[in-house]
Every structure is written in structure tokens, then in C-alpha cells.
CSV table of C-alpha atoms and ligand atoms in Angstrom, one decimal:
chain,number,residue,atom,x,y,z
A,127,MET,CA,81.1,-57.2,158.4
A,128,GLU,CA,81.9,-55.0,161.4
A,129,ALA,CA,79.2,-54.0,163.9
A,130,ASN,CA,77.8,-50.5,163.1
A,131,GLN,CA,78.5,-50.8,159.4
A,132,ILE,CA,75.7,-50.1,157.0
A,133,THR,CA,76.1,-52.0,153.7
A,134,VAL,CA,74.7,-51.0,150.4
A,135,THR,CA,72.3,-53.9,150.5
A,136,SER,CA,71.3,-56.9,152.6
A,137,PRO,CA,69.7,-60.0,151.3
A,138,LEU,CA,66.0,-60.7,151.7
A,139,LEU,CA,66.0,-64.0,153.7
A,140,PRO,CA,63.1,-66.5,154.0
A,141,ASP,CA,61.8,-67.5,157.4
A,142,LEU,CA,64.1,-70.3,158.5
A,143,ASN,CA,61.3,-72.5,159.9
A,144,GLU,CA,59.4,-72.3,156.7
A,145,PHE,CA,62.5,-73.0,154.7
A,146,ASN,CA,63.3,-76.0,156.9
A,147,GLU,CA,59.8,-77.4,156.1
A,148,LEU,CA,60.4,-77.1,152.4
A,149,LEU,CA,63.9,-78.6,152.8
A,150,LYS,CA,62.3,-81.6,154.5
A,151,GLU,CA,60.0,-82.0,151.5
A,152,ILE,CA,63.0,-82.0,149.2
A,153,TRP,CA,64.9,-84.4,151.3
A,154,ASP,CA,61.9,-86.8,151.4
A,155,SER,CA,61.4,-86.5,147.6
A,156,LYS,CA,65.1,-87.1,146.9
A,157,TRP,CA,64.7,-85.0,143.8
A,158,ILE,CA,67.2,-82.1,144.2
A,159,THR,CA,67.7,-80.6,140.7
A,160,ASN,CA,66.8,-81.0,137.0
A,161,ASN,CA,63.4,-79.5,136.6
A,162,GLY,CA,62.0,-80.7,139.9
A,163,SER,CA,58.6,-79.7,141.4
A,164,PHE,CA,59.9,-76.6,143.2
A,165,HIS,CA,61.6,-75.4,140.0
A,166,ARG,CA,58.3,-75.8,138.1
A,167,ARG,CA,56.3,-74.2,140.8
A,168,LEU,CA,58.7,-71.2,140.9
A,169,GLU,CA,58.6,-70.7,137.2
A,170,THR,CA,54.8,-70.6,137.2
A,171,ALA,CA,54.6,-68.4,140.3
A,172,LEU,CA,57.1,-65.9,138.8
A,173,ALA,CA,55.4,-65.7,135.5
A,174,GLU,CA,52.2,-64.8,137.4
A,175,TYR,CA,53.8,-62.4,139.7
A,176,LEU,CA,55.8,-60.6,137.0
A,177,LYS,CA,52.8,-60.6,134.6
A,178,VAL,CA,54.8,-62.3,131.8
A,179,PRO,CA,53.9,-65.3,129.6
A,180,TYR,CA,56.9,-67.5,130.2
A,181,VAL,CA,59.8,-67.7,132.6
A,182,SER,CA,62.8,-70.0,132.4
A,183,LEU,CA,64.9,-70.2,135.6
A,184,PHE,CA,68.7,-70.0,135.5
A,185,THR,CA,71.5,-70.5,137.9
A,186,ASN,CA,72.5,-66.8,137.8
A,187,GLY,CA,71.8,-63.6,135.9
A,188,THR,CA,74.8,-63.9,133.6
A,189,LEU,CA,74.0,-67.2,131.9
A,190,PRO,CA,70.6,-66.2,130.5
A,191,LEU,CA,72.3,-63.3,128.8
A,192,ILE,CA,74.8,-65.6,127.2
A,193,THR,CA,72.1,-68.1,126.3
A,194,ALA,CA,69.7,-65.5,124.8
A,195,LEU,CA,72.5,-64.5,122.4
A,196,GLN,CA,73.0,-68.1,121.5
A,197,ALA,CA,69.3,-68.8,121.1
A,198,LEU,CA,68.8,-65.8,118.8
A,199,ARG,CA,72.0,-66.7,116.9
A,200,ILE,CA,73.4,-63.2,117.4
A,201,THR,CA,76.7,-62.5,115.7
A,202,GLY,CA,78.9,-59.6,114.5
A,203,GLU,CA,78.2,-56.4,116.5
A,204,VAL,CA,75.8,-55.6,119.3
A,205,ILE,CA,74.9,-52.1,120.5
A,206,THR,CA,75.0,-51.8,124.2
A,207,THR,CA,75.5,-49.5,127.2
A,208,PRO,CA,78.8,-48.9,129.0
A,209,TYR,CA,76.9,-48.0,132.2
A,210,SER,CA,76.1,-51.4,133.7
A,211,PHE,CA,77.6,-54.2,135.6
A,212,VAL,CA,80.4,-55.8,133.6
A,213,ALA,CA,78.4,-59.1,133.0
A,214,THR,CA,76.3,-57.3,130.4
A,215,THR,CA,79.3,-56.8,128.0
A,216,HIS,CA,81.0,-60.0,129.1
A,217,SER,CA,78.0,-62.0,127.7
A,218,LEU,CA,78.7,-60.6,124.3
A,219,TRP,CA,82.4,-61.3,124.5
A,220,TRP,CA,81.7,-64.9,125.5
A,221,ASN,CA,79.7,-65.2,122.3
A,222,ASN,CA,82.5,-63.7,120.2
A,223,ILE,CA,80.4,-60.7,119.5
A,224,LYS,CA,81.9,-57.2,119.3
A,225,PRO,CA,80.3,-54.8,121.8
A,226,VAL,CA,79.5,-51.3,120.4
A,227,PHE,CA,79.1,-48.8,123.2
A,228,VAL,CA,76.5,-46.0,122.9
A,229,ASP,CA,76.1,-43.2,125.4
A,230,ILE,CA,73.3,-43.0,127.9
A,231,GLU,CA,70.6,-40.5,128.9
A,232,TRP,CA,71.2,-38.4,132.0
A,233,GLU,CA,67.5,-38.6,132.9
A,234,THR,CA,67.4,-42.5,133.3
A,235,GLY,CA,71.0,-43.8,133.1
A,236,CYS,CA,69.8,-46.1,130.2
A,237,ILE,CA,71.0,-46.2,126.6
A,238,ASP,CA,70.1,-43.1,124.6
A,239,PRO,CA,67.9,-44.2,121.7
A,240,ASN,CA,68.8,-41.0,119.8
A,241,LYS,CA,72.4,-42.2,119.6
A,242,ILE,CA,71.7,-45.8,118.5
A,243,GLU,CA,71.2,-45.3,114.8
A,244,ALA,CA,74.6,-43.7,114.3
A,245,ALA,CA,76.3,-46.8,115.7
A,246,ILE,CA,74.6,-49.3,113.4
A,247,THR,CA,76.8,-50.9,110.8
A,248,PRO,CA,76.1,-53.8,108.3
A,249,ARG,CA,77.5,-56.1,111.0
A,250,THR,CA,75.0,-55.0,113.7
A,251,THR,CA,72.5,-57.8,114.6
A,252,ALA,CA,71.1,-56.7,118.0
A,253,ILE,CA,70.7,-54.2,120.7
A,254,MET,CA,71.4,-55.1,124.4
A,255,PRO,CA,70.0,-52.3,126.6
A,256,VAL,CA,69.9,-52.4,130.4
A,257,HIS,CA,67.1,-51.1,132.6
A,258,VAL,CA,69.8,-49.8,134.9
A,259,TYR,CA,68.7,-49.4,138.6
A,260,GLY,CA,65.3,-50.7,137.4
A,261,LYS,CA,64.6,-47.5,135.5
A,262,PRO,CA,62.8,-48.5,132.3
A,263,CYS,CA,64.6,-47.8,129.0
A,264,ASN,CA,62.7,-46.0,126.3
A,265,VAL,CA,61.5,-49.3,124.9
A,266,ASP,CA,59.3,-47.9,122.2
A,267,ALA,CA,62.0,-45.8,120.7
A,268,ILE,CA,64.4,-48.8,120.9
A,269,GLN,CA,61.9,-51.1,119.3
A,270,ALA,CA,61.2,-48.7,116.4
A,271,ILE,CA,65.0,-48.6,115.6
A,272,ALA,CA,65.2,-52.4,115.9
A,273,ASP,CA,62.2,-52.9,113.6
A,274,LYS,CA,63.6,-50.4,111.0
A,275,TYR,CA,67.0,-52.2,110.8
A,276,GLY,CA,65.8,-55.8,111.5
A,277,LEU,CA,67.7,-56.1,114.8
A,278,LYS,CA,66.9,-58.3,117.8
A,279,VAL,CA,66.6,-56.7,121.3
A,280,ILE,CA,67.7,-58.5,124.4
A,281,TYR,CA,67.1,-56.5,127.6
A,282,ASP,CA,69.4,-57.0,130.5
A,283,ALA,CA,66.7,-56.6,133.2
A,284,ALA,CA,68.8,-57.7,136.1
A,285,HIS,CA,67.6,-54.8,138.1
A,286,ALA,CA,64.1,-54.6,136.9
A,287,PHE,CA,62.2,-57.3,138.9
A,288,GLY,CA,58.6,-56.3,139.1
A,289,VAL,CA,58.9,-53.0,137.2
A,290,GLU,CA,55.9,-52.0,135.3
A,291,VAL,CA,55.0,-49.2,132.9
A,292,ASN,CA,51.3,-48.3,132.8
A,293,GLY,CA,50.4,-51.7,134.3
A,294,GLU,CA,52.5,-53.7,131.9
A,295,SER,CA,55.7,-55.5,132.8
A,296,ILE,CA,58.8,-53.9,131.4
A,297,LEU,CA,60.0,-57.5,130.9
A,298,ASN,CA,57.6,-58.0,128.0
A,299,ALA,CA,59.6,-55.5,125.9
A,300,GLY,CA,62.0,-56.7,123.2
A,301,ASP,CA,62.7,-60.3,122.1
A,302,MET,CA,63.8,-61.5,125.5
A,303,SER,CA,64.6,-60.1,128.9
A,304,THR,CA,66.9,-61.5,131.6
A,305,LEU,CA,66.8,-61.2,135.4
A,306,SER,CA,69.3,-61.7,138.2
A,307,PHE,CA,68.2,-63.2,141.5
A,308,HIS,CA,71.6,-62.6,143.1
A,309,ALA,CA,71.7,-62.1,146.9
A,310,THR,CA,72.2,-58.4,146.4
A,311,LYS,CA,69.0,-58.0,144.4
A,312,VAL,CA,65.4,-56.9,145.4
A,313,TYR,CA,64.4,-60.5,145.0
A,314,ASN,CA,67.0,-63.2,145.4
A,315,THR,CA,67.4,-67.0,145.3
A,316,ILE,CA,71.0,-66.7,146.7
A,317,GLU,CA,72.5,-67.0,143.2
A,318,GLY,CA,69.9,-67.3,140.4
A,319,GLY,CA,68.3,-65.7,137.4
A,320,ALA,CA,65.8,-66.1,134.7
A,321,MET,CA,64.9,-65.4,131.1
A,322,VAL,CA,61.5,-64.0,130.1
A,323,MET,CA,60.2,-64.9,126.6
A,324,HIS,CA,57.0,-64.4,124.7
A,325,ASP,CA,56.1,-67.8,123.3
A,326,GLU,CA,56.0,-71.5,124.3
A,327,GLN,CA,58.3,-72.6,121.4
A,328,THR,CA,61.1,-70.2,122.7
A,329,LYS,CA,60.5,-71.3,126.3
A,330,LYS,CA,61.0,-74.9,125.2
A,331,ARG,CA,64.1,-74.2,123.2
A,332,ILE,CA,65.6,-72.2,126.2
A,333,ASP,CA,64.8,-75.0,128.6
A,334,TYR,CA,66.7,-77.4,126.3
A,335,LEU,CA,69.6,-75.0,125.9
A,336,LYS,CA,70.1,-74.6,129.7
A,337,ASN,CA,70.1,-78.4,130.0
A,338,PHE,CA,73.0,-79.2,127.6
A,339,GLY,CA,70.5,-79.1,124.7
A,340,PHE,CA,68.7,-82.3,125.8
A,341,ALA,CA,65.2,-82.6,124.3
A,342,GLY,CA,64.7,-86.2,125.7
A,343,GLU,CA,66.8,-89.0,127.0
A,344,THR,CA,68.7,-89.5,123.8
A,345,GLU,CA,68.2,-86.4,121.7
A,346,VAL,CA,70.3,-83.3,121.8
A,347,VAL,CA,68.9,-80.4,119.7
A,348,GLY,CA,71.7,-77.9,120.1
A,349,PRO,CA,75.0,-77.1,121.8
A,350,GLY,CA,73.5,-76.3,125.2
A,351,ILE,CA,75.0,-75.4,128.5
A,352,ASN,CA,74.3,-76.4,132.1
A,353,SER,CA,72.7,-73.4,133.8
A,354,LYS,CA,69.8,-75.0,135.7
A,355,MET,CA,68.5,-73.8,139.1
A,356,ASP,CA,68.3,-76.5,141.7
A,357,GLU,CA,65.4,-77.4,144.0
A,358,ILE,CA,66.8,-75.9,147.2
A,359,ARG,CA,67.1,-72.4,145.7
A,360,SER,CA,63.8,-72.8,143.9
A,361,ALA,CA,62.1,-73.5,147.3
A,362,TYR,CA,64.0,-70.5,148.8
A,363,GLY,CA,62.7,-68.4,145.9
A,364,LEU,CA,59.1,-69.5,146.4
A,365,LEU,CA,59.3,-68.3,150.0
A,366,ASN,CA,60.9,-65.0,149.1
A,367,LEU,CA,58.2,-64.3,146.5
A,368,ARG,CA,55.7,-64.1,149.4
A,369,GLN,CA,57.6,-61.3,151.0
A,370,VAL,CA,59.0,-59.4,148.1
A,371,ASP,CA,56.1,-56.9,148.0
A,372,ALA,CA,56.7,-55.9,151.6
A,373,ALA,CA,60.4,-55.6,150.9
A,374,ILE,CA,59.8,-53.3,148.0
A,375,GLU,CA,57.4,-51.2,150.1
A,376,ALA,CA,60.1,-50.9,152.8
A,377,ARG,CA,62.6,-49.7,150.2
A,378,HIS,CA,60.0,-47.3,148.9
A,379,GLN,CA,59.8,-45.7,152.4
A,380,VAL,CA,63.5,-45.3,152.5
A,381,ALA,CA,63.5,-43.6,149.1
A,382,ILE,CA,60.8,-41.2,150.3
A,383,ARG,CA,62.9,-40.3,153.3
A,384,TYR,CA,66.1,-39.9,151.3
A,385,ARG,CA,64.3,-37.6,148.8
A,386,GLU,CA,62.7,-35.5,151.5
A,387,ALA,CA,66.0,-35.0,153.4
A,388,LEU,CA,68.3,-34.5,150.4
A,389,ARG,CA,66.1,-32.5,148.0
A,390,ASP,CA,67.5,-29.1,149.1
A,391,VAL,CA,71.1,-30.1,149.5
A,392,GLU,CA,73.1,-28.0,147.0
A,393,GLY,CA,75.0,-30.1,144.6
A,394,ILE,CA,73.2,-33.4,145.3
A,395,THR,CA,70.7,-34.6,142.7
A,396,PHE,CA,68.7,-37.8,142.4
A,397,TRP,CA,65.8,-39.2,140.4
A,398,ASP,CA,62.1,-39.0,141.3
A,399,ASP,CA,59.6,-41.7,140.5
A,400,LEU,CA,58.4,-41.6,136.9
A,401,PRO,CA,54.7,-41.2,136.3
A,402,GLY,CA,52.9,-44.5,135.3
A,403,VAL,CA,55.9,-46.5,136.5
A,404,LYS,CA,55.8,-49.1,139.2
A,405,HIS,CA,59.3,-48.9,140.6
A,406,ASN,CA,61.1,-51.5,142.6
A,407,TYR,CA,63.6,-49.2,144.5
A,408,SER,CA,66.4,-51.6,143.8
A,409,TYR,CA,69.0,-48.9,144.0
A,410,PHE,CA,69.1,-45.2,145.2
A,411,PRO,CA,71.8,-43.4,143.1
A,412,ILE,CA,72.7,-39.8,144.0
A,413,PHE,CA,74.9,-37.6,141.9
A,414,VAL,CA,77.5,-35.3,143.4
A,415,ASP,CA,78.3,-32.0,141.6
A,416,ALA,CA,81.6,-31.3,143.2
A,417,GLU,CA,81.6,-27.6,142.5
A,418,LYS,CA,78.2,-27.0,144.0
A,419,TYR,CA,78.5,-29.5,146.9
A,420,GLY,CA,82.0,-28.4,147.8
A,421,MET,CA,83.3,-32.0,147.9
A,422,THR,CA,84.0,-34.5,145.1
A,423,ARG,CA,82.1,-37.7,144.8
A,424,ASP,CA,85.1,-39.7,146.0
A,425,GLU,CA,85.6,-37.4,149.0
A,426,LEU,CA,82.0,-37.9,150.0
A,427,TYR,CA,82.2,-41.7,149.3
A,428,PHE,CA,85.3,-42.1,151.5
A,429,LYS,CA,84.0,-39.9,154.2
A,430,MET,CA,80.9,-42.0,154.4
A,431,LYS,CA,83.0,-45.1,154.3
A,432,SER,CA,85.1,-43.8,157.3
A,433,GLN,CA,81.8,-43.6,159.2
A,434,GLY,CA,80.9,-47.2,158.3
A,435,ILE,CA,78.4,-46.2,155.6
A,436,LEU,CA,79.2,-48.5,152.7
A,437,GLY,CA,77.5,-47.0,149.6
A,438,ARG,CA,78.8,-48.2,146.3
A,439,ARG,CA,80.0,-46.4,143.2
A,440,TYR,CA,77.8,-48.5,140.8
A,441,PHE,CA,78.8,-48.1,137.9
A,442,TYR,CA,82.3,-46.8,138.2
A,443,PRO,CA,84.5,-47.4,136.3
A,444,LEU,CA,82.5,-47.7,133.2
A,445,ILE,CA,82.6,-51.1,131.4
A,446,SER,CA,84.3,-49.3,128.5
A,447,GLU,CA,87.2,-48.3,130.8
A,448,PHE,CA,88.1,-51.9,131.7
A,449,SER,CA,91.2,-53.1,130.0
A,450,THR,CA,89.3,-55.8,128.0
A,451,TYR,CA,87.1,-53.2,126.3
A,452,ARG,CA,89.2,-50.0,126.4
A,453,GLY,CA,90.7,-50.6,123.0
A,454,LEU,CA,87.3,-50.7,121.2
A,455,PRO,CA,86.7,-47.6,119.0
A,456,SER,CA,83.3,-47.1,120.7
A,457,ALA,CA,84.9,-47.1,124.1
A,458,ALA,CA,86.6,-43.7,123.4
A,459,PRO,CA,85.5,-41.3,126.2
A,460,GLU,CA,84.5,-38.6,123.8
A,461,ASN,CA,81.9,-41.1,122.5
A,462,LEU,CA,80.4,-41.5,126.0
A,463,PRO,CA,80.4,-38.1,127.8
A,464,VAL,CA,77.1,-38.6,129.7
A,465,ALA,CA,78.1,-42.1,130.9
A,466,HIS,CA,81.5,-40.7,132.1
A,467,LYS,CA,79.8,-37.9,133.9
A,468,MET,CA,77.4,-40.3,135.6
A,469,ALA,CA,80.2,-42.8,136.5
A,470,ASP,CA,82.2,-39.9,138.0
A,471,GLU,CA,79.4,-38.4,140.1
A,472,VAL,CA,77.3,-41.4,141.3
A,473,ILE,CA,77.1,-43.0,144.7
A,474,CYS,CA,74.4,-45.6,145.3
A,475,LEU,CA,73.2,-45.1,148.9
A,476,PRO,CA,72.5,-48.1,151.1
A,477,MET,CA,69.0,-49.3,150.0
A,478,HIS,CA,67.3,-52.4,151.3
A,479,HIS,CA,64.2,-53.7,153.1
A,480,ALA,CA,65.9,-53.9,156.5
A,481,LEU,CA,67.4,-50.5,156.9
A,482,SER,CA,66.4,-49.0,160.2
A,483,GLU,CA,65.1,-45.4,160.6
A,484,GLU,CA,68.2,-44.7,162.7
A,485,ASP,CA,70.5,-46.0,159.9
A,486,VAL,CA,68.7,-43.9,157.3
A,487,GLU,CA,69.2,-40.8,159.4
A,488,ARG,CA,72.9,-41.6,159.9
A,489,ILE,CA,73.3,-41.8,156.1
A,490,ILE,CA,71.4,-38.6,155.6
A,491,ASN,CA,73.5,-36.8,158.2
A,492,ALA,CA,76.7,-37.9,156.6
A,493,ILE,CA,75.6,-36.2,153.4
A,494,VAL,CA,74.0,-33.1,154.9
A,495,GLU,CA,76.6,-32.3,157.5
A,496,LYS,CA,79.7,-31.2,155.7
B,711,T4K,N1,73.5,-57.5,134.6
B,711,T4K,C1,73.4,-56.5,135.5
B,711,T4K,C2,72.9,-55.2,135.1
B,711,T4K,C3,73.9,-56.8,136.8
B,711,T4K,O1,73.8,-55.8,137.7
B,711,T4K,C4,74.3,-58.1,137.1
B,711,T4K,C5,74.7,-58.3,138.5
B,711,T4K,C6,74.3,-59.1,136.2
B,711,T4K,C7,73.9,-58.8,134.9
B,711,T4K,C8,74.7,-60.5,136.4
B,711,T4K,O2,73.8,-61.1,137.3
B,711,T4K,P1,74.5,-62.3,138.3
B,711,T4K,O3,75.2,-63.3,137.4
B,711,T4K,O4,75.3,-61.7,139.3
B,711,T4K,O5,73.2,-62.9,138.9
B,711,T4K,C9,77.1,-57.4,142.9
B,711,T4K,C10,76.5,-58.7,142.5
B,711,T4K,O6,77.4,-59.8,142.7
B,711,T4K,C11,76.0,-58.7,141.1
B,711,T4K,O7,75.0,-59.7,141.1
B,711,T4K,C12,75.3,-57.4,140.7
B,711,T4K,N2,74.9,-57.4,139.3
B,711,T4K,C13,76.2,-56.3,141.0
B,711,T4K,C14,75.6,-54.9,140.6
B,711,T4K,O8,76.6,-56.2,142.3
B,711,T4K,P2,79.4,-56.8,144.0
B,711,T4K,O9,80.7,-57.3,143.7
B,711,T4K,O10,79.2,-55.3,144.1
B,711,T4K,O11,78.8,-57.5,145.3
B,711,T4K,P3,79.4,-57.6,146.8
B,711,T4K,O12,79.7,-59.0,147.1
B,711,T4K,O13,80.4,-56.6,147.0
B,711,T4K,O14,78.1,-57.2,147.6
B,711,T4K,C15,77.6,-55.9,147.8
B,711,T4K,C16,77.1,-55.7,149.2
B,711,T4K,O15,76.0,-56.5,149.5
B,711,T4K,C17,78.1,-56.2,150.3
B,711,T4K,O16,79.0,-55.1,150.6
B,711,T4K,C18,77.2,-56.5,151.5
B,711,T4K,C19,76.0,-57.0,150.8
B,711,T4K,N3,75.9,-58.5,150.8
B,711,T4K,C20,76.4,-59.2,149.7
B,711,T4K,C21,76.3,-60.5,149.7
B,711,T4K,C22,76.8,-61.3,148.5
B,711,T4K,C23,75.3,-59.1,151.8
B,711,T4K,O17,74.8,-58.4,152.8
B,711,T4K,N4,75.2,-60.4,151.8
B,711,T4K,C24,75.6,-61.2,150.8
B,711,T4K,O18,75.5,-62.4,150.7
B,711,T4K,O19,78.5,-57.4,142.8
């Protein structure tokens, strides 16, 4: 990275001395992976922090999606959103499942529950929504449809670490939720992820599945995979958990300043906090109306880039536009007008705990001064 560049995010890093102390503990124990003591401690600490009953750690945020589909024996077709990171849909493809894209709501960026029923066929077995940018999906409406048609719901909650609605974790919705702890996330373990489930039996099964299916030294209960988190990243994760609240608050302050400065800029819109929701400020998307703003999204994006401000066009192109998925009937642009509009107008502004006031003002000026 060049000096003076502002990146879209920056990883939350534990204190190096504290990390060294934990590394020494790991070195002394000579236990470096396979459900070690830091792994167990982090699962317990995360379940408590996130207000969920059970957490199973994974080595990234993609494998719990793939494993959840396996564990629930999902087949046929799954209804999902095109407005996400490509890993969401890839997890279906890796399980030989046909993704069926449904359009999103402009108000949240999440799948539009009003459009789900029309996409259900006799082959539909599940819904995979995404709490995109950490904005909660309309989980009640989605669950009502799932119950009516006997469908499973797996939430890709990669962005939704710590998000609560009326004091309850959004991760308790549906049959399972998955998290990503990638370096670019609000909370990171360098690479990492987790699955959240409701009962002990499922937790046990998932723990087997992420360890090749082993349920003991000589017993394999299913065709598992290796997606375990090691001790070093678990220790790193324990330390980061101590500072994640402060990091979220620092992000909150950036969001407040962005909103204050950009509210009256013609042609720029963004979302406000939702009542009753504890947000994590994982991303700060703005939407550029070219006609009103006098510049297209891409013109603004490249202008900012030329000034060293590296926002990102998450999520452009839509997943449904990638060559792997473009041929699917549900990928037709006329089926996904809101998602296309959002993908064409969005820029995620730099958003992280370590943004200086000076940097925030530089970003704002780049947008305000045309
Ligand atoms: N579901 C959803 C909805 C997701 O968004 C994701 C991942 C997943 C599932 C899958 O979870 P994982 O398997 O990844 O755990 C990033 C991340 O790689 C990816 O985790 C994330 N979503 C996606 C939205 O963004 P890139 O290709 O944009 O990242 P990259 O390397 O360009 O980094 C972005 C910026 O962050 C850099 O310009 C600078 C900064 N950065 C990045 C890294 C890696 C740092 O400052 N330090 C770093 O170490 O994909």
C-alpha cells in the first residue's frame, strides 16, 4: 500500500505483546490445532458475546456455508440473493445445488421476502439470505414462507457479527447462520469463520463434519471435511474479542460524521440506523444517482481512487452477472432490477476502527467538492 492511501478497511490487530504471551503458552503446550484449549475458549467466549447458544469455529467463512448445506442435506434448488460476495452462491454450486436468484429490497439490500414465493418450485429445499453489510434481513417474513413450504433457512451472516434486533442476536434466526472472521471484517481471526446453531446435537454433528466426520478415534459418522481453526488464530481471536466493542464504536463515530457531512449532498443517499437494531457499522455504502449528483458512480469511484481513496464497489458486478451463473434463468437482469440498480450505484466508503478524523474529512471532501 502506498503512503497516503486510504483503504476500504484495515484489520483489527491484537496487541503484539499480549499475542506473544499467548503464543508462548501454545508453544509450551505443543498443542497447535484440533480442538485445543484456545479453540474451546474462543467458541465459549463467542457464544457468550454473540448471545447465541452454540458456535462452531471454522477456518474461513465459506466452509461453514458449504458444511451447513451438507449437514441439512439440502438438494435441488435454493433461493438466494445476487447481491452478495460470490462465496454465497459458490457454496451452493459446490453442493451441486441450483441457485435461484431473487431480487432485493432497496431499503436494506437484503432479499425481498415479497418476491420469494414466486420463485419456489417443487425442487426448492431452502432459502439462503444474506444480512448484507450487517443489515438484518426481514427474518420474520422469511421464516413464515419457509414454514409454509417446509424449507430450511441458512443465513449468510458473514457481515453481521454482533448485530442484534430488539436485544436478540440476528444470528439466532433460521436453521443456521454463518460468520466470516476474515481480515477485512469487523472482527477477524486473520482467516476464520463460524457456524451458529440452536442445539447441542447439531453442534456435535457440525464439529464432526468439520473434522473429516470423526466421532472418535475409529468412527467416522459422515463424509466430513477439514475446516478446523487452529490454536494460533483462536488465541488471536480471543484477544480481538476484547477490543471489538471499541472498534465498533470507532466505526459508529465515522458513520455519524459521514451522515452529517453527506446528508445534503444532492444525488448521494445512504442508510440511517434502524430503530431497535444494534448495528456493527461493518460497511458504509453510499448510492450515487448520476443525474442528480452530476457524475456517475464510476466517475466518482475513479476520482476518489486518483486521490488515494480506495472505496470498493461491493457488490458490483452482481453474482448473477458472473459467467458461471449468468446462464441461469433467474439471473436475467429483468428479474433483478433493484439489485442491478444498487450494484450500479454503490460505493462502500472506507470504514474501519483506525480511520483518522483527517482521513474521514479527506473522503468527505472528495465527494462534496465536485
Ligand atoms: N459471505 C459473504 C457475504 C462475504 O462477504 C464473504 C467474504 C464470505 C461469505 C466468505 O467469507 P471468507 O471465506 O472470506 O471468510 C474481501 C474478503 O476477502 C472477503 O472475506 C469478503 N467477504 C469480501 C467482501 O471482501 P476482497 O477481494 O475485496 O479483499 P481485498 O484483499 O481486496 O481487501 C480489501 C481491502 O482491505 C484492501 O484493499 C486493504 C484491506 N486489507 C485487506 C487485507 C486482506 C488490509 O488492510 N489488510 C489485509 O490483510 O475480498
